[in-house]
Amino acid sequence: MKLHKADHVRGEITVPGDKSISHRSVMFGSIAKGTTEIHNFLESADCLSTIGCFRRMGIDIENKNGVVTVQGKGMHGLAAPAETLDCGNSGTTTRLISGILAPQNFDVTLTGDESIQKRPMKRIIEPLSMMGADIKSVRGNDCAPLRICGKPLAGIHYTSKVASAQVKSSILLAGLYADGLTSITEPQVSRNHTELMLKFFGAELESKGTTVTIWPATELFGNRIDVPGDISSSVYFVAAGLILPNSEVLIKNVGINPTRAGLIKVCEAMGADLPLLNEDHENAEPTADLLVRTSSLRGCVIEGDIIPTLIDELPTIAMMACFAEGTTVIRDAAELKVKESNRIAIMVENLRAMGADVEETEDGMIIHGGKPLHGAVIDSHKDHRIAMTFAVAALAADGETEIIDADCVDISYPAFYEELEKLTK
Ligand code: S3P
């Protein structure tokens, strides 16, 4: 994919449904009783991996005209799949499904693509094993494929070293089936979509500070879910609108759950013109329209508790920081190294290729803004967020930029390039 400098981005856009919420609505709908109707479901490769896994376990899931209908069979209604479950590129599918599968009365093997087979699974193997699960890394390297032999589980209290909603959700889902209470304490609060949606489906949970407790359940009840737009997909248009001249973009119906919306705070700290309009709710999830206008940005420090609330937006924020006056420091973000790619190393490599002044650190990056970027060949390493970040950088850089494996955007945003191009007209 080859991209060139653009004069502006202008117009209105509705980003696709939130990826985290789309995954959860299929998973929880499958183990709930009755029908779950999902509106604005994200039809991307990752979420289709989740649908594929539950279909293989006997759940009837229809996907018609943008509405996904899941005929839930209750907490004990899943059937043993005939083959290995393929989670594709999706960490959310792999880790959350493990929590659901550990307490079933059948055995299953989970795997995924090359990237998923390198991502750390010890973070779920350890707590699930403490609950009594029989879950093993088939190659003994703490990565997928995972072999899970269903067993009855007991509740635990777990203190996690990482703030990860995938780890938290895996434990909470296992806790639904466990004997006794299950709780997890994280170093910082991670996204809470699981807690909100499980409550909406009838589960009993309590969140206090960084600890969440779940009571065992006998039944969940399917419901209608309206998925808000994904703030992690909106970041590319936020960045484009802020850094390109003469720009104004209205991004409609974006999820602004406070455990996800660190992007908005950082943009404010950088001096962005970014008002929130029409604040509303979809189910328990807050939403707003984001109005983005060209802004003079300044560098800032991004660290501590805010990091889990913008973890997927950090690559794009790092790129934006190249267009800010002064220095931006990102720290406490070592989790970036274990995403779909090592997002610290790959951001630094690619930003440097475009002429940016960036330093790699143990747990983040230091970006010295203000150096103009020029076109380059960008290796996305098949990481969707890297490809989309550099498509935006290309619009603000002199010359031509070529993105290798650009089609990896299908993981979370299949129509991304067309939507971005429309705004440059
Ligand atoms: C997700 C949680 C985050 C995020 C990922 C989606 C989720 O991962 O990076 O894209 O849906 O729970 P971690 O939980 O590993 O931080």
XYZ file of C-alpha atoms and ligand atoms in Angstrom:
441
model
C 0.000 0.000 0.000
C 1.413 3.386 -1.067
C 0.278 6.649 0.543
C 1.097 10.320 -0.020
C 0.855 13.634 1.754
C -2.671 15.073 2.182
C -3.748 18.719 2.490
C -6.314 18.025 5.206
C -8.862 15.585 6.637
C -12.422 16.900 6.733
C -15.843 15.341 7.289
C -17.847 13.030 9.468
C -17.084 9.413 10.263
C -18.637 6.590 12.248
C -15.953 4.165 13.377
C -16.842 0.450 13.639
C -18.045 -1.196 16.856
C -15.728 -1.674 19.814
C -13.569 -4.794 19.477
C -13.445 -5.664 23.195
C -17.216 -5.309 23.570
C -17.951 -7.232 20.349
C -15.861 -10.223 21.532
C -17.528 -10.227 24.939
C -21.060 -9.987 23.566
C -20.566 -13.199 21.542
C -18.818 -15.048 24.378
C -21.235 -14.075 27.132
C -24.238 -14.458 24.797
C -23.120 -18.035 24.060
C -23.096 -19.045 27.744
C -26.261 -17.088 28.582
C -29.769 -18.454 28.323
C -31.872 -17.100 25.449
C -31.097 -14.809 22.560
C -28.461 -12.080 22.492
C -28.907 -9.623 19.637
C -25.764 -7.596 18.928
C -26.090 -4.347 16.982
C -23.040 -2.608 15.471
C -20.937 -5.765 16.007
C -17.377 -5.344 14.703
C -17.068 -7.605 11.667
C -13.300 -7.918 11.676
C -11.034 -10.958 11.579
C -10.492 -10.981 15.377
C -14.182 -10.954 16.288
C -14.987 -13.475 13.550
C -12.423 -15.775 15.243
C -14.528 -15.602 18.408
C -17.720 -16.390 16.467
C -15.921 -19.326 14.791
C -14.857 -20.808 18.145
C -18.364 -20.720 19.630
C -19.957 -22.100 16.463
C -17.543 -25.046 16.741
C -18.902 -25.592 20.251
C -22.460 -25.924 18.952
C -23.714 -22.353 19.357
C -25.995 -21.064 16.632
C -24.744 -17.588 15.644
C -26.285 -15.695 12.742
C -24.627 -12.644 11.179
C -27.093 -10.711 8.992
C -27.242 -7.048 7.926
C -24.929 -5.857 10.679
C -26.814 -7.687 13.447
C -25.332 -10.755 15.087
C -27.801 -13.058 16.837
C -26.463 -15.589 19.328
C -28.754 -18.402 20.506
C -27.241 -18.941 23.936
C -27.430 -22.412 25.460
C -26.743 -21.485 29.065
C -23.644 -21.871 31.206
C -23.387 -25.616 30.595
C -24.605 -25.716 27.013
C -21.288 -25.699 25.129
C -20.392 -28.926 23.277
C -16.899 -30.401 22.885
C -15.490 -29.124 19.567
C -14.446 -31.772 17.034
C -11.234 -29.905 16.197
C -8.697 -27.484 17.674
C -10.212 -24.024 18.228
C -8.535 -21.365 16.082
C -8.261 -17.979 17.813
C -6.465 -16.406 14.825
C -4.560 -13.258 15.845
C -6.760 -12.552 18.850
C -5.326 -12.407 22.380
C -8.770 -11.509 23.734
C -10.298 -14.666 22.226
C -7.492 -16.914 23.492
C -7.350 -15.583 27.047
C -11.056 -15.042 27.735
C -12.163 -18.322 26.180
C -9.634 -20.171 28.377
C -11.495 -18.942 31.462
C -14.779 -20.240 30.030
C -13.308 -23.592 28.911
C -11.328 -24.495 32.054
C -14.496 -25.428 34.052
C -16.353 -27.299 31.241
C -16.746 -31.069 31.251
C -14.787 -31.612 28.031
C -11.233 -31.214 26.756
C -10.116 -28.805 24.077
C -7.011 -27.433 22.333
C -6.722 -23.733 21.452
C -4.307 -22.190 19.023
C -3.889 -19.212 16.684
C -1.573 -17.600 14.148
C 2.205 -17.108 14.344
C 1.830 -13.971 16.501
C -0.568 -15.561 18.994
C 1.795 -18.532 19.373
C 4.453 -16.128 20.673
C 2.312 -14.175 23.139
C 2.577 -14.848 26.897
C -0.072 -17.201 28.295
C 1.550 -17.876 31.670
C -0.435 -14.882 32.909
C -3.638 -16.955 32.559
C -2.170 -20.460 33.025
C -0.958 -19.535 36.519
C -4.196 -18.167 38.049
C -6.457 -20.682 36.295
C -4.233 -23.524 37.561
C -4.499 -22.098 41.085
C -8.276 -22.428 40.698
C -7.808 -26.139 39.873
C -7.758 -25.895 36.085
C -5.830 -28.367 33.956
C -4.357 -25.990 31.349
C -1.004 -26.565 29.683
C 1.075 -24.993 26.993
C 1.431 -27.881 24.503
C 5.054 -26.968 23.627
C 5.927 -26.118 27.225
C 6.863 -22.522 26.317
C 3.948 -20.822 28.118
C 2.427 -19.885 24.751
C -0.384 -21.329 22.599
C -1.291 -23.994 21.583
C -3.002 -24.566 24.938
C -4.529 -27.879 25.995
C -7.383 -27.446 28.459
C -8.960 -30.479 30.159
C -12.194 -29.368 31.841
C -12.239 -29.664 35.675
C -14.329 -28.279 38.546
C -12.776 -25.033 39.859
C -12.542 -23.335 43.250
C -12.560 -19.562 43.852
C -9.273 -17.811 44.697
C -8.015 -14.356 45.431
C -5.390 -13.464 42.847
C -2.987 -10.546 42.811
C -1.917 -9.897 39.244
C 1.455 -8.391 38.347
C 0.001 -6.837 35.203
C -2.991 -4.565 34.656
C -4.634 -6.648 31.953
C -8.351 -6.868 31.208
C -7.699 -10.117 29.382
C -6.211 -11.712 32.495
C -8.868 -10.200 34.761
C -11.686 -11.348 32.460
C -10.291 -14.873 32.137
C -10.263 -15.235 35.934
C -13.722 -13.666 36.367
C -15.234 -15.970 33.736
C -13.720 -19.015 35.441
C -15.044 -17.562 38.714
C -18.606 -17.688 37.362
C -18.286 -21.497 37.430
C -16.130 -21.843 40.575
C -17.028 -22.991 44.037
C -16.930 -19.872 46.260
C -15.924 -16.274 45.586
C -13.202 -15.292 43.135
C -11.422 -11.960 43.247
C -8.559 -10.295 41.430
C -6.466 -7.271 42.346
C -4.556 -5.470 39.598
C -1.734 -2.922 39.900
C -3.952 -0.405 38.054
C -7.552 -0.605 36.868
C -7.810 -2.121 33.380
C -10.806 -1.810 31.021
C -14.005 -2.950 32.752
C -16.222 -4.074 29.855
C -16.418 -7.610 31.260
C -17.692 -6.392 34.611
C -20.293 -4.100 33.014
C -21.575 -6.697 30.561
C -21.620 -9.641 32.976
C -23.729 -7.513 35.351
C -26.008 -6.594 32.447
C -26.442 -10.360 31.824
C -27.354 -10.984 35.480
C -24.055 -11.912 37.181
C -23.156 -10.622 40.626
C -19.878 -8.675 40.822
C -18.362 -5.964 42.964
C -15.561 -3.542 42.001
C -13.669 -1.693 44.730
C -10.557 0.227 43.745
C -8.309 -2.166 41.862
C -10.121 -5.316 43.097
C -13.044 -7.074 41.410
C -14.972 -9.906 43.091
C -17.372 -12.276 41.352
C -19.945 -14.642 42.835
C -20.551 -18.031 41.214
C -23.600 -17.968 38.930
C -26.182 -20.553 37.981
C -27.484 -18.727 34.935
C -26.814 -15.641 32.757
C -29.569 -14.105 30.649
C -29.091 -12.999 27.034
C -29.895 -9.400 26.153
C -29.698 -6.833 23.356
C -26.274 -5.193 23.068
C -25.625 -1.958 21.162
C -21.878 -1.794 20.643
C -20.466 1.752 20.776
C -17.806 2.882 18.281
C -14.274 1.780 19.171
C -12.131 4.559 20.674
C -9.103 2.501 19.595
C -10.262 2.829 15.954
C -11.059 6.517 16.397
C -7.495 7.381 17.464
C -6.298 7.347 13.831
C -8.813 10.053 12.869
C -8.125 11.976 16.073
C -4.410 12.003 15.192
C -5.018 12.889 11.527
C -7.376 15.741 12.475
C -4.935 17.170 15.006
C -1.708 17.022 12.972
C -2.899 17.845 9.430
C -3.566 21.505 8.549
C -7.087 22.878 7.906
C -8.722 19.791 9.346
C -11.989 19.140 11.110
C -13.431 15.656 11.689
C -16.545 14.684 13.607
C -16.242 11.106 14.910
C -19.706 9.852 15.842
C -20.782 7.597 18.710
C -17.427 6.674 20.268
C -17.213 4.649 23.504
C -15.662 6.849 26.197
C -15.714 4.442 29.147
C -13.239 6.048 31.625
C -11.210 2.811 31.751
C -10.597 3.264 27.996
C -10.559 7.021 27.462
C -7.022 8.031 28.497
C -6.562 9.221 24.898
C -8.881 12.163 25.526
C -6.970 13.250 28.642
C -3.620 13.007 26.853
C -4.914 14.992 23.880
C -6.068 17.700 26.303
C -2.658 17.689 28.022
C -1.045 18.094 24.580
C -3.197 21.156 23.887
C -5.629 19.518 21.445
C -8.890 21.122 20.337
C -11.129 18.095 20.962
C -14.570 18.796 22.450
C -16.921 15.924 23.334
C -20.472 16.372 22.016
C -23.779 14.533 22.555
C -22.652 12.505 25.560
C -24.923 9.474 25.953
C -24.945 5.742 26.870
C -25.210 2.397 25.033
C -26.230 -0.185 27.643
C -23.850 0.554 30.529
C -21.175 2.096 28.258
C -20.811 5.914 27.964
C -20.494 7.384 24.452
C -19.891 10.771 22.799
C -19.122 12.340 19.423
C -15.543 13.624 19.184
C -14.957 16.842 17.267
C -11.318 17.064 16.209
C -9.675 20.186 14.773
C -6.126 21.041 13.711
C -4.145 21.937 16.838
C -0.704 23.082 17.921
C 0.401 20.217 20.117
C 2.971 20.233 22.913
C 4.819 17.269 24.414
C 3.750 15.686 27.707
C 4.575 12.842 30.093
C 2.368 9.720 29.910
C 2.873 7.309 32.802
C 1.302 5.406 35.714
C -2.415 4.702 36.098
C -3.394 6.212 32.750
C -1.357 3.649 30.776
C -3.913 0.764 30.794
C -6.627 3.242 29.689
C -4.817 4.030 26.432
C -2.543 1.040 25.887
C -3.730 0.340 22.319
C -3.586 4.045 21.415
C 0.046 4.533 22.496
C 1.633 3.759 19.112
C -0.532 6.449 17.508
C 0.077 8.894 20.364
C 3.828 8.340 19.905
C 3.464 9.212 16.212
C 1.385 12.306 17.091
C 4.108 13.375 19.532
C 6.506 13.744 16.564
C 4.309 16.668 15.463
C 4.279 18.304 18.924
C 6.584 21.022 20.256
C 8.982 19.635 22.833
C 9.491 16.195 24.302
C 6.946 13.461 25.050
C 7.899 10.723 27.503
C 5.974 7.428 27.600
C 6.866 5.179 30.528
C 5.336 2.257 32.534
C 4.243 0.778 29.206
C 6.334 -2.427 29.005
C 3.078 -4.270 28.088
C 3.477 -2.775 24.603
C 6.238 -5.321 24.008
C 3.809 -8.272 24.250
C 1.028 -7.037 21.982
C 0.444 -8.257 18.402
C 4.079 -7.159 17.883
C 6.732 -5.542 20.081
C 5.154 -2.134 19.691
C 7.999 -0.231 21.366
C 10.754 -1.578 19.102
C 8.619 -1.428 15.958
C 7.358 2.107 16.550
C 10.889 3.345 17.173
C 12.254 1.559 14.080
C 9.509 2.899 11.799
C 9.367 6.449 13.200
C 13.142 6.700 12.755
C 12.787 5.491 9.168
C 10.562 8.550 8.601
C 13.134 10.892 10.163
C 11.752 11.233 13.700
C 13.930 11.763 16.758
C 12.852 8.892 19.058
C 14.590 6.910 21.794
C 13.593 3.417 22.901
C 13.476 2.809 26.655
C 12.830 -0.306 28.781
C 9.174 0.563 29.297
C 8.334 3.150 26.669
C 9.736 5.813 24.376
C 11.060 9.371 24.424
C 9.964 11.418 21.432
C 11.569 14.755 20.593
C 8.899 16.477 18.519
C 9.149 19.033 15.761
C 11.332 17.229 13.182
C 9.415 16.987 9.889
C 8.717 13.405 8.764
C 9.419 12.072 5.293
C 7.996 9.068 3.458
C 9.617 5.650 3.996
C 9.031 1.919 3.635
C 7.227 0.826 6.800
C 7.161 -2.801 7.925
C 3.899 -3.236 9.840
C 5.055 -6.654 11.121
C 1.428 -7.628 10.379
C 0.318 -5.542 13.367
C -2.924 -3.729 12.503
C -2.293 -0.792 14.844
C 1.186 -0.186 13.405
C -0.189 -0.200 9.834
C -2.987 2.264 10.660
C -0.689 4.565 12.648
C 1.729 4.867 9.723
C -1.063 5.371 7.195
C -1.870 8.549 9.164
C 1.816 9.511 9.491
C 2.083 9.146 5.688
C -0.605 11.821 5.182
C 1.512 14.294 7.166
C 4.912 13.321 5.705
C 6.698 14.562 2.581
C 6.980 12.074 -0.287
C 5.730 8.529 -0.562
C 5.211 5.996 2.211
C 4.840 2.295 1.525
C 3.294 0.041 4.166
C 4.227 -3.630 4.014
C 1.463 -6.142 4.880
C -0.997 -3.251 4.957
C -3.970 -5.636 4.754
C -3.455 -6.641 8.419
C -5.921 -3.819 9.222
C -8.589 -6.505 8.610
C -7.882 -7.640 12.187
C -9.807 -4.682 13.629
C -10.872 -2.286 10.839
C -11.329 -3.778 7.354
C -12.599 -0.515 5.736
C -9.879 1.669 7.297
C -7.978 2.862 4.206
C -11.144 3.728 2.250
C -12.559 5.683 5.207
C -9.300 7.568 5.718
C -9.025 8.411 2.021
C -12.607 9.767 1.917
C -11.700 12.325 4.576
C -8.760 13.650 2.518
C -11.020 14.615 -0.449
C -8.248 -6.128 25.584
C -7.370 -5.781 26.556
C -6.041 -5.209 26.297
C -5.938 -4.644 24.890
C -6.498 -5.570 23.858
C -7.966 -5.881 24.154
C -9.539 -6.736 25.954
O -5.070 -6.231 26.440
O -4.595 -4.336 24.581
O -6.402 -5.002 22.578
O -10.447 -6.834 25.103
O -9.677 -7.138 27.119
P -4.475 -6.645 27.878
O -5.583 -7.109 28.685
O -3.502 -7.745 27.592
O -3.808 -5.407 28.396
